[in-house]
Coordinates of C-alpha atoms and ligand atoms in Angstrom, one line a residue:
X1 CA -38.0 -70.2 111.9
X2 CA -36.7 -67.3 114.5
X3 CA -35.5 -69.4 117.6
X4 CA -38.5 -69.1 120.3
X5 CA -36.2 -68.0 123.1
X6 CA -38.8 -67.2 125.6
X7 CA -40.5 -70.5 125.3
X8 CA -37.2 -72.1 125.9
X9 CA -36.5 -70.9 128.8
X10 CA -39.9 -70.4 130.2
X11 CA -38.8 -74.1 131.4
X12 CA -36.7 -72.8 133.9
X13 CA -39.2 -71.0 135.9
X14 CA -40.2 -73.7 137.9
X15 CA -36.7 -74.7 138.7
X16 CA -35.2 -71.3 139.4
X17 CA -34.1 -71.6 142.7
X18 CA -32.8 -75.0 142.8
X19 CA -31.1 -73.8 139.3
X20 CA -29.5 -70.8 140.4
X21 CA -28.2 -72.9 143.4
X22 CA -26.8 -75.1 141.0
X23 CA -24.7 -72.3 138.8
X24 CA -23.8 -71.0 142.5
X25 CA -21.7 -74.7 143.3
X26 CA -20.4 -74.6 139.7
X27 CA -19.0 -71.1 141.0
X28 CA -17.9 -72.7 143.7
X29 CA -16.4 -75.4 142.5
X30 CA -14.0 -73.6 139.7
X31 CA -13.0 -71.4 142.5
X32 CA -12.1 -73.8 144.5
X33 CA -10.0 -75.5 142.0
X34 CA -8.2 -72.5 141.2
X35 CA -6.8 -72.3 144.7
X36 CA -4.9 -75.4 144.9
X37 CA -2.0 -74.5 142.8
X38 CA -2.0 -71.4 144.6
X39 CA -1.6 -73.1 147.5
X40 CA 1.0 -75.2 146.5
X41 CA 2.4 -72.1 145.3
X42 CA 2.3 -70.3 148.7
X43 CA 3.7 -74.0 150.5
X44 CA 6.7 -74.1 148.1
X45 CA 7.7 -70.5 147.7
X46 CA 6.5 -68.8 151.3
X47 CA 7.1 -71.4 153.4
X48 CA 9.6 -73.9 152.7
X49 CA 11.7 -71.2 151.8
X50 CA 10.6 -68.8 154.6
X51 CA 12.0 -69.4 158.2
X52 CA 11.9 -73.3 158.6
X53 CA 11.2 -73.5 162.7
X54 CA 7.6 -72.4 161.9
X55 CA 7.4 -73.9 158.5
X56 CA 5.8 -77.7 159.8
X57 CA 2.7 -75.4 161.5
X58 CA 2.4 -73.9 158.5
X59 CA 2.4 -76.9 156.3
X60 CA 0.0 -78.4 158.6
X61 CA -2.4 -75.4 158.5
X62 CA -2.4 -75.6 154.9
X63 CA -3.3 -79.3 154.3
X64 CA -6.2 -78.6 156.7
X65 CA -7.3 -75.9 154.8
X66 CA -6.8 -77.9 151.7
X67 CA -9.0 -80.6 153.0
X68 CA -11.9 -77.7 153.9
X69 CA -11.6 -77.1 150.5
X70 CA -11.8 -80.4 149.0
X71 CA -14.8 -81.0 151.0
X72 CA -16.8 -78.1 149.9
X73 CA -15.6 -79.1 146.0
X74 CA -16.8 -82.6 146.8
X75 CA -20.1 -81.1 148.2
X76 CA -20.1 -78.8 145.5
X77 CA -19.8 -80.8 142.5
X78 CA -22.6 -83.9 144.3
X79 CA -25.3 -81.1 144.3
X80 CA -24.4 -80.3 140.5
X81 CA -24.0 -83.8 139.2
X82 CA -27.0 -84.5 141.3
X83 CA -29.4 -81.6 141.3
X84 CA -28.3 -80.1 138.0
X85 CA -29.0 -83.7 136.4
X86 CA -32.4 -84.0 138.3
X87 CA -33.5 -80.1 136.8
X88 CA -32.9 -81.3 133.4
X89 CA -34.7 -85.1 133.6
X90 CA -37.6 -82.7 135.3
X91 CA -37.8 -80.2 132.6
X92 CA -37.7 -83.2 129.8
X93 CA -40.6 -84.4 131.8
X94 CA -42.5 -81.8 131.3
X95 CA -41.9 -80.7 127.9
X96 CA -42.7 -84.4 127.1
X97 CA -45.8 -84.5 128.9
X98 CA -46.6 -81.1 127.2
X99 CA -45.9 -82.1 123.9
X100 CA -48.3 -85.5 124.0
X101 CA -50.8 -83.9 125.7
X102 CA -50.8 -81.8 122.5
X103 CA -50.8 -84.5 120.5
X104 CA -53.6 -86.1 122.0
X105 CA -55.2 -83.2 120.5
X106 CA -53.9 -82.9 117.2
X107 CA -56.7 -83.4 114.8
X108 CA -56.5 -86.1 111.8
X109 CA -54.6 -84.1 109.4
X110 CA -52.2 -83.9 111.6
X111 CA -51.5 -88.1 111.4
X112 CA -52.4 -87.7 108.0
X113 CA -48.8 -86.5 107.3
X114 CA -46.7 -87.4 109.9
X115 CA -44.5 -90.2 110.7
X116 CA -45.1 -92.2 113.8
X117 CA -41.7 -93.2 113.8
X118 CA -40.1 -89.7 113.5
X119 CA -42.5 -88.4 116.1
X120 CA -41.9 -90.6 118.5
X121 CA -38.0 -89.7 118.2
X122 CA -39.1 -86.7 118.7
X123 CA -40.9 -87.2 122.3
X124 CA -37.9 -89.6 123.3
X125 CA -34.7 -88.5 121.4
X126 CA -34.6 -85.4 120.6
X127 CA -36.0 -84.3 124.4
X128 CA -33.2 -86.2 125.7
X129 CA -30.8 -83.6 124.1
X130 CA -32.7 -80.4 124.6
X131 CA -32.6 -81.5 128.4
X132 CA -28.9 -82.4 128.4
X133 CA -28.3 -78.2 126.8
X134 CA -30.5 -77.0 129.4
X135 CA -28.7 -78.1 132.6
X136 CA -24.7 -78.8 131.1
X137 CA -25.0 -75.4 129.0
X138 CA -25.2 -73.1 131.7
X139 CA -23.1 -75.1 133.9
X140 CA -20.4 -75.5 131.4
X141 CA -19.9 -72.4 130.2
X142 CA -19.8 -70.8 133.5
X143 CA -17.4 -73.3 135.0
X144 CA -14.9 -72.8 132.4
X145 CA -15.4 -69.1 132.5
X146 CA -14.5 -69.0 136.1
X147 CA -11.4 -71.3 135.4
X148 CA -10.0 -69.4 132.2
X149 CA -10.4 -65.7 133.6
X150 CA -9.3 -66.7 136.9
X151 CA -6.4 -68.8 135.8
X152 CA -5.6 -66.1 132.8
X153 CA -5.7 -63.5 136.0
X154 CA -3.6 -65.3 138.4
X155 CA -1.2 -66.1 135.9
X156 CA -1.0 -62.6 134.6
X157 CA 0.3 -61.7 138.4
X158 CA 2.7 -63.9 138.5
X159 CA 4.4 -62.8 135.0
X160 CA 2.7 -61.3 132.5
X161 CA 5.1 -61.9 129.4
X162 CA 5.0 -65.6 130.0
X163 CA 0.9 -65.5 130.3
X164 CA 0.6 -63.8 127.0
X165 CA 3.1 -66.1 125.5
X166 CA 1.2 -68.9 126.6
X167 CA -1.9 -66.6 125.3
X168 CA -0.7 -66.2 122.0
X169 CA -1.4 -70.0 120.9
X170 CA -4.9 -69.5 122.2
X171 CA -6.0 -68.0 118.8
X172 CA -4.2 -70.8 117.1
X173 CA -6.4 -73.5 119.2
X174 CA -9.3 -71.7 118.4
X175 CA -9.2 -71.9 114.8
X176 CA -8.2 -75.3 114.9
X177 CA -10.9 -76.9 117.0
X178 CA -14.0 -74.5 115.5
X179 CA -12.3 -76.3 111.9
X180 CA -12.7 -79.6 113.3
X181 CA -15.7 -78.4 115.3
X182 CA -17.4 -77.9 111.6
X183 CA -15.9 -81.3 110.6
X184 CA -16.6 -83.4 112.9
X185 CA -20.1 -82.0 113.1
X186 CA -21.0 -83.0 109.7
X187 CA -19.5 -86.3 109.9
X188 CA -22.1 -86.9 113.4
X189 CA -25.0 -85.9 111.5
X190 CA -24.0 -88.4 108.7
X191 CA -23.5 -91.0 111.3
X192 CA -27.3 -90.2 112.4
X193 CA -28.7 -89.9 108.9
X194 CA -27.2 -93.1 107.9
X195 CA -28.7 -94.8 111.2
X196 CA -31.6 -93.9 110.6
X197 CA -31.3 -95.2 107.2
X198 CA -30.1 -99.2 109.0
X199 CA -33.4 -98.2 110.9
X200 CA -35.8 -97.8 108.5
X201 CA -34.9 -100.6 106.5
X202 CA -35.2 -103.0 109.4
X203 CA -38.5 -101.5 110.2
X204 CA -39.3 -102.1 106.6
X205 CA -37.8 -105.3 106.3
X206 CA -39.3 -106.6 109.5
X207 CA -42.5 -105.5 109.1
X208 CA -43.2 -107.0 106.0
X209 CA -41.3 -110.6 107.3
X210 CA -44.4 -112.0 106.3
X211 CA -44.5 -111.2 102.7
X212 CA -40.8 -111.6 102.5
X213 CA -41.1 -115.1 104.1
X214 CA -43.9 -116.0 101.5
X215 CA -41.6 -114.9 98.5
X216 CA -38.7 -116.9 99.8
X217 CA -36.5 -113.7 99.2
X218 CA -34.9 -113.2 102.5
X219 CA -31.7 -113.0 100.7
X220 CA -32.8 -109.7 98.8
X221 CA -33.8 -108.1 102.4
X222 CA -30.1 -109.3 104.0
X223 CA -28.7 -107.5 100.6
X224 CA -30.7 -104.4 101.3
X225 CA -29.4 -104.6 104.9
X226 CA -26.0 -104.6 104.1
X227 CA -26.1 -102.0 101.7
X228 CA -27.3 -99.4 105.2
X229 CA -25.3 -101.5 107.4
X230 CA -21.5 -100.5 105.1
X231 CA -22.9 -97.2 104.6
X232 CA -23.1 -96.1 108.3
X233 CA -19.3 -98.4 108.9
X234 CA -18.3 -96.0 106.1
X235 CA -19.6 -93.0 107.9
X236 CA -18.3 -93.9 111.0
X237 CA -15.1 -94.6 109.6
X238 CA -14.7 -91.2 108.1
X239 CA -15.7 -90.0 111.8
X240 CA -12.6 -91.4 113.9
X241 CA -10.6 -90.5 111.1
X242 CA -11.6 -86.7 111.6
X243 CA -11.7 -87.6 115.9
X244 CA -8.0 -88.9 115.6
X245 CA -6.7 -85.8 113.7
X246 CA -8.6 -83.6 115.9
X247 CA -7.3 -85.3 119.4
X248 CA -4.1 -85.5 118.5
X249 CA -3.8 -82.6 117.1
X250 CA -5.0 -80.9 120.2
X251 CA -2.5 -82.7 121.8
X252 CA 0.0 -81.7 120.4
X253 CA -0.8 -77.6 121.0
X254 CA -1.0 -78.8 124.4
X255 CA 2.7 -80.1 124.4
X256 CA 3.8 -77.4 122.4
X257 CA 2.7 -75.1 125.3
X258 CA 4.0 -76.8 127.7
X259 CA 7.5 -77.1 126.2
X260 CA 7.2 -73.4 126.1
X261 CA 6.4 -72.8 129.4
X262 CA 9.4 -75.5 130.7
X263 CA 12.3 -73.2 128.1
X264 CA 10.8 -70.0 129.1
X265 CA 10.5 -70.4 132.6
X266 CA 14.1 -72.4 133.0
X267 CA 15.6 -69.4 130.9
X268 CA 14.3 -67.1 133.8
X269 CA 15.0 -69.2 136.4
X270 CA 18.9 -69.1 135.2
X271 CA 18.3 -65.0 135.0
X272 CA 17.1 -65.0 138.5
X273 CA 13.7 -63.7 137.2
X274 CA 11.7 -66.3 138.2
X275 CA 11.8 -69.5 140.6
X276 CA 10.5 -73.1 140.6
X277 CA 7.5 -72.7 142.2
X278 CA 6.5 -70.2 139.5
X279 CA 7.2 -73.2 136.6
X280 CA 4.9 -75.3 138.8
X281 CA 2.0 -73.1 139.0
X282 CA 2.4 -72.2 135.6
X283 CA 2.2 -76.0 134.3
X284 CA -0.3 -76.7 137.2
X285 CA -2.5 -73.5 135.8
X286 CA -1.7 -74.0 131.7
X287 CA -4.7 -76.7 131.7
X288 CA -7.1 -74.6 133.4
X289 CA -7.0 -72.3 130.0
X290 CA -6.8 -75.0 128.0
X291 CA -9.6 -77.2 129.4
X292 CA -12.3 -74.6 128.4
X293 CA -10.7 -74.8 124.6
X294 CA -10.8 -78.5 124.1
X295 CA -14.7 -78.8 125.4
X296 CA -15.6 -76.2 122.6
X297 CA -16.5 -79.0 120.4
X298 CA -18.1 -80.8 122.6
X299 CA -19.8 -77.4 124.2
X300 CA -21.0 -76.6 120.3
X301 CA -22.1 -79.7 119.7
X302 CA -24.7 -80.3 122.8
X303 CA -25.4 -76.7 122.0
X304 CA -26.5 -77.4 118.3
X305 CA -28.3 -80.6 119.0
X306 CA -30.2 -79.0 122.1
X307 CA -31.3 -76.0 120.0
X308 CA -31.9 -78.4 116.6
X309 CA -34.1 -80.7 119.4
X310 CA -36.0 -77.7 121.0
X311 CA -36.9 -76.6 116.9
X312 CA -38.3 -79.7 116.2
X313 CA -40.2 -79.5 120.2
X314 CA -41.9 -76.4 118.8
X315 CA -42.8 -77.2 115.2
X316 CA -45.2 -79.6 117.0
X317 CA -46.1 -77.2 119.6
X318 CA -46.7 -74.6 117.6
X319 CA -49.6 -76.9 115.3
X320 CA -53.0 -76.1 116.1
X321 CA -55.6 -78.9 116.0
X322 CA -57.5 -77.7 112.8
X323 CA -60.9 -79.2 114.5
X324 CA -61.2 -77.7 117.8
X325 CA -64.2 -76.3 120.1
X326 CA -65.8 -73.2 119.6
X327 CA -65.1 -71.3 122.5
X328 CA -69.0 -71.0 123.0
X329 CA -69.5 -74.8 122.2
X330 CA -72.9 -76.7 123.7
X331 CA -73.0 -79.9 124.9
X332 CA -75.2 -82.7 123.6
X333 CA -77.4 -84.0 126.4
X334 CA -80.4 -85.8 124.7
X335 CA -79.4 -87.3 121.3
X336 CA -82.3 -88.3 119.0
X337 CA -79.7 -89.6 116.3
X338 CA -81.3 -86.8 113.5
X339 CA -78.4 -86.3 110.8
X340 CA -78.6 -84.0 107.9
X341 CA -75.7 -83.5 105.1
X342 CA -76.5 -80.0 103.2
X343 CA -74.6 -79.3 100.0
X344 CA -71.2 -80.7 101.8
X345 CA -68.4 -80.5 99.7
X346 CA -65.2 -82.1 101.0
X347 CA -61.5 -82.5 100.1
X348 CA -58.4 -83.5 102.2
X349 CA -55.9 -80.9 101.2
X350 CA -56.9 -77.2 99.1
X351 CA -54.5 -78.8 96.2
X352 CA -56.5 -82.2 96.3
X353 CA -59.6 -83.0 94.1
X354 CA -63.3 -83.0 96.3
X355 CA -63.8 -86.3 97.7
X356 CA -67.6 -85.2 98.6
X357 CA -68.9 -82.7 96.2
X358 CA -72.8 -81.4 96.9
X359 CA -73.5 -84.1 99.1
X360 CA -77.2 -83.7 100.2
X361 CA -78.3 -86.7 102.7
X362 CA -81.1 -86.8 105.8
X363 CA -80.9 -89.7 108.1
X364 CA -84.0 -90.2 110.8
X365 CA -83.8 -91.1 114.1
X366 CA -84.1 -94.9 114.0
X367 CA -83.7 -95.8 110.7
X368 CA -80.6 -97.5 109.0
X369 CA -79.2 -96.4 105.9
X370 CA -76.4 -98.2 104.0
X371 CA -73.4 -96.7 102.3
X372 CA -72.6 -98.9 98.9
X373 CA -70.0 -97.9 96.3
X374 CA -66.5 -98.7 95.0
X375 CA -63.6 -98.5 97.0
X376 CA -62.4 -95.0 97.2
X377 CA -66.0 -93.6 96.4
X378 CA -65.9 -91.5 100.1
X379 CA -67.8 -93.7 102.1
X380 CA -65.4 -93.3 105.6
X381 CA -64.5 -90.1 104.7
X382 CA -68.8 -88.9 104.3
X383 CA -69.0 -91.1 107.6
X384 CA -65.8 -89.2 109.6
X385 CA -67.6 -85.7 108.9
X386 CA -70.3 -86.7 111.5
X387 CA -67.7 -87.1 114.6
X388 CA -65.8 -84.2 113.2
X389 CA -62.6 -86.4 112.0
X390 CA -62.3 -83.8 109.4
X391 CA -64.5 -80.5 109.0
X392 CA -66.4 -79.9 106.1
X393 CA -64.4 -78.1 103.4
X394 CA -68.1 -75.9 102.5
X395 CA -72.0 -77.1 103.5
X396 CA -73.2 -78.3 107.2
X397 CA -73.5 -81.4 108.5
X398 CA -76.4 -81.2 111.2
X399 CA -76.6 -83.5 114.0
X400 CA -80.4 -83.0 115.8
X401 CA -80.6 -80.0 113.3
X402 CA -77.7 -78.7 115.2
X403 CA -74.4 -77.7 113.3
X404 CA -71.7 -80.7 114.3
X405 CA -69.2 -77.3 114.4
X406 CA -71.5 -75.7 117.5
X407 CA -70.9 -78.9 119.7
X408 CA -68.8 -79.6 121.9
X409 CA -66.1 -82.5 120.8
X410 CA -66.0 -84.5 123.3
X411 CA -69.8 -84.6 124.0
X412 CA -70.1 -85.4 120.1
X413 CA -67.9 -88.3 119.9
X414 CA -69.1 -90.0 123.2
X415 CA -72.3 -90.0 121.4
X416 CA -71.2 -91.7 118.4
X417 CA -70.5 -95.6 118.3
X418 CA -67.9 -96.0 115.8
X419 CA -67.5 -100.4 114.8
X420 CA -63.7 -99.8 112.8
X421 CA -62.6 -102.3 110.0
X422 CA -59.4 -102.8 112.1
X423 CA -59.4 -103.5 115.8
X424 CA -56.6 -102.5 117.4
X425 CA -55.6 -103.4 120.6
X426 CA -54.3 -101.1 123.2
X427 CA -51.4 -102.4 125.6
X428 CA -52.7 -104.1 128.8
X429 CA -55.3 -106.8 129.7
X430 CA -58.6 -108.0 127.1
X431 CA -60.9 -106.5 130.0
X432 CA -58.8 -102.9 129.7
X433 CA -59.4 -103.3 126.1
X434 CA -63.1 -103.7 126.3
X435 CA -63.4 -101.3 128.7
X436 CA -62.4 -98.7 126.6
X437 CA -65.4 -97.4 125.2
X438 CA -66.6 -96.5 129.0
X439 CA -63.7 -96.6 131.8
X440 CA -66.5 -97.6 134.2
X441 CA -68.2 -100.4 133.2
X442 CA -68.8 -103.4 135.6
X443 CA -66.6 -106.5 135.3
X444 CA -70.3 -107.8 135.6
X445 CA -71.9 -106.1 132.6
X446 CA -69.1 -106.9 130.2
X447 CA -69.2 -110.6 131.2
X448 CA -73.0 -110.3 130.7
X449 CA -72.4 -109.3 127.2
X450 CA -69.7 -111.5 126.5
X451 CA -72.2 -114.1 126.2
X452 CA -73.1 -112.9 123.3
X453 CA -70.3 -112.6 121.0
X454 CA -67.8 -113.8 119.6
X455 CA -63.9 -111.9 121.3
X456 CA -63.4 -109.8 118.2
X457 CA -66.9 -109.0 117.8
X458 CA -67.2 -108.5 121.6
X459 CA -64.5 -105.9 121.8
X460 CA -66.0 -103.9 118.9
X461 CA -69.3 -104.4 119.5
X462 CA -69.0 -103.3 123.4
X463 CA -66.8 -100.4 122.6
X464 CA -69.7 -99.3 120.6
X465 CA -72.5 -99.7 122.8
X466 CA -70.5 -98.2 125.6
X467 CA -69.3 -95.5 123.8
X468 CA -72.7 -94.9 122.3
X469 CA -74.1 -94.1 126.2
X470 CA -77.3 -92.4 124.8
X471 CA -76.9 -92.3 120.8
X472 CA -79.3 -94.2 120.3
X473 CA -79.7 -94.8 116.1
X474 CA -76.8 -93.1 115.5
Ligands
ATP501 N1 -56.3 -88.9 104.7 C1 -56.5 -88.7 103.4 N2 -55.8 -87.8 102.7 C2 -56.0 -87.6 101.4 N3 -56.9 -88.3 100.6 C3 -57.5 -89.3 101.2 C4 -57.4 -89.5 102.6 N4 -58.2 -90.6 103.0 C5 -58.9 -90.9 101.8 N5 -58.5 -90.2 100.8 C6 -59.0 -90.2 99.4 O1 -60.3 -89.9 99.5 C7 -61.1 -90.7 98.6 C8 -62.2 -91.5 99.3 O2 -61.6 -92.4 100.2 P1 -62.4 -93.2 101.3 O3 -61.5 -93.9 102.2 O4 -63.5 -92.3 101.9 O5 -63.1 -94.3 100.3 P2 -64.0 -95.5 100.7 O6 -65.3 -95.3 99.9 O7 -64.2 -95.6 102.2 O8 -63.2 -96.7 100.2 P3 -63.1 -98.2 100.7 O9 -64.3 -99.0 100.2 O10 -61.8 -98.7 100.1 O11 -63.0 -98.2 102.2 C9 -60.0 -91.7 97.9 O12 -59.7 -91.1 96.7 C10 -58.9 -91.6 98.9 O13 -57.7 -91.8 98.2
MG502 MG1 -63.6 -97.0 103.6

């Protein structure tokens, strides 16, 4: 799948101007960071050995300006920690809102084949790291931009065979942390694999406590469980092994250059070609290149993951609900509860066998017509053709001698009082519940009907009768 680039950062746009302000302070902030040293460069080198009468003034000038400074990198860095975070939790929002919204109208196949589980690590999970991309990325790479040209620039000025000694490990770095970069990547997605692995047998395991309670085997369930459990301590084993290598390893470039910098620099000092305030800013600037460098894993990494997460964002998007409204669809006002099945063929999938094959059927208002066969003989599936569950695969179903396909959905269904074989309960209170069918029934009428039934009957049966509105012999 080509990456949708567009759509990604169509997300932006509402944000633009608070995100743009945010990139300015991350400007800002690098900048500012790449003064100090120079100012501890001017302090040691200009003043203190400059004419000492006037060098106090000076010094005092300079740690006022230096506490300007720190202020606007304190202010700096609060509206990017602060702002920058609250884009990205924004933009999560929305494409999370977006993507159940188009879930809610996803049609039946749609559930048919998925995974509850793996969507819903999709609306929480994987959103999480497509918003942590959008506002670090940017941010990131800029900051560290600033700070490596800048500090590669400023360096250079102050002595340029030094800089590109210090330069030449660079390369070196690079290969090394893009090698690790590729290890340690692999060994995080085993890590989440083999999570997800302790997951789904817990899910399993718990689920079906009931049947393993009855069987007495809780024993074979712990066994199971371990198995996952030593998998993922293997995995993560493996992991720190590859992290300890890579940090240390890392650090020891960055010692390398530094013991460099120390012999090169006190060689020139003894040739008079440089002084001691140029081996301060040097080892004061030396992590400004270097800083960039180490985040490259961790840069690559969010940057992977948020791209992987926005893929998996889209694949959903990108699913149209295969039973939709005609774009001139009518709406059922009057229902007389008239359904006709003509010649209706029906299978689930084009590779599957017909479930329904020249199914011929006519249903008057009023009267009540049973359904009787063996289980698996298409008895839900015939009735889910009438609320448009699934379309017809070829023949009409006609509801008032109107084609189901011409109506609109959501006038279809309200007319249609649907008593399921398993209730299930939505979160919140038994009156929500039995409210459900019609949002604005009395607490009056439903008590009213309560006397009638039984709870479990209640809550189907009033679902029904609300939902039905007008169906009447439906
Ligand atoms: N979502 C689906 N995808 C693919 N095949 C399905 C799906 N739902 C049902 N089937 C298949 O369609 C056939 C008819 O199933 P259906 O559920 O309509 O039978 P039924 O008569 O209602 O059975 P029961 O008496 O057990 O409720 C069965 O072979 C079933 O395996
Ligand atoms: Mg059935």
């Amino acid at each position: 799948m080509d990456f949708p680039i567009k759509k990604f950062l169509s997300y932006y746009k509402p944000y633009l101007p608070v995100f743009l302000s945010v990139l300015t302070c991350a400007v800002i902030m690098s900048a500012v960071a790449l003064a100090f040293p120079l100012l501890v460069r001017y302090i040691t080198k200009d003043v203190l050995e400059g004419d000492l009468a006037t060098a106090l003034s000076e010094v005092y000038w300079i740690g006022g300006l230096m506490l300007v400074l720190t202020v606007i990198q304190h202010l700096a860095n609060y509206f990017v920690d602060y702002k920058g975070h609250e884009i990205g939790a924004r933009m999560e929002s929305d494409m999370r809102s977006e993507l159940f919204t188009h879930m809610q109208k996803l049609s039946f196949h749609f559930y048919d084949k998925e995974k509850s589980g793996q969507l819903m690590s999709r609306i929480t999970n994987d959103l999480l790291l497509v918003s942590e991309l959008y506002h670090h990325g940017p941010e990131d790479y800029i900051k560290y931009l600033v700070r490596f040209i800048g500090a590669f620039v400023i360096l250079l000025f102050i002595n340029a065979p030094l800089t590109i000694a210090v330069f030449c490990f660079l390369p070196l770095i690079c290969v090394f942390v893009l090698y690790f970069n590729k290890i340690l990547n692999k060994a995080l997605l085993r890590n989440k694999e083999r999570i997800g692995d302790v997951n789904a047998q817990v899910e399993d395991s718990l689920a079906g406590i009931r049947v393993v309670k009855s069987f007495a085997n809780e024993h074979v369930e712990v066994t199971k469980f371990n198995r996952e459990n030593e998998r993922f301590l293997d995995s993560r084993r493996q992991t720190y092994r590859a992290e300890a290598y890579f940090s240390n390893g890392l650090e020891t470039f960055i010692q390398l250059i530094t013991i460099t910098v120390v012999i090169f620099c006190s060689a020139s000092i003894v040739n008079h070609s440089l002084d001691l305030a140029d081996l301060i800013t040097f080892l004061l600037y030396i992590g400004f290149m270097i800083e960039p460098i180490q985040q490259l894993t961790h840069m690559s990494t969010q940057f992977q993951e948020g791209i992987t997460g926005f893929q998996r964002f889209y694949e959903i998007m990108r699913h149209k609900p295969k039973v939709d409204n005609k774009p001139d669809a009518v709406d059922l006002n009057e229902v007389r509860g008239e359904i006709e099945f003509v010649d209706v063929v029906f299978r689930y999938e084009d590779h599957l066998e017909n479930v329904l094959d020249g199914i011929s059927l006519h249903v008057k208002p009023g009267e009540y017509v049973a359904l009787i066969g063996p289980s698996g003989a298409g008895k839900t599936t015939l009735c889910s053709l009438i609320p448009r569950f699934y379309d017809v695969t070829d023949g009409d179903v006609l509801l008032d001698g109107i084609d189901v396909r011409d109506l609109s959905l959501q006038s279809l269904r309200n007319s249609i009082g649907i008593v399921q074989q398993d209730v299930y309960l939505f979160t919140g209170t038994v009156m929500d519940n039995i409210r459900y069918g019609n949002p604005e029934a009395s607490d009056e009428a439903i008590i009213e009907a309560a006397k009638h039934a039984n709870a479990h009957e209640f809550i189907m049966a009033y679902r029904t009768v609300t939902a039905q509105r007008s169906a009447s012999g439906v």
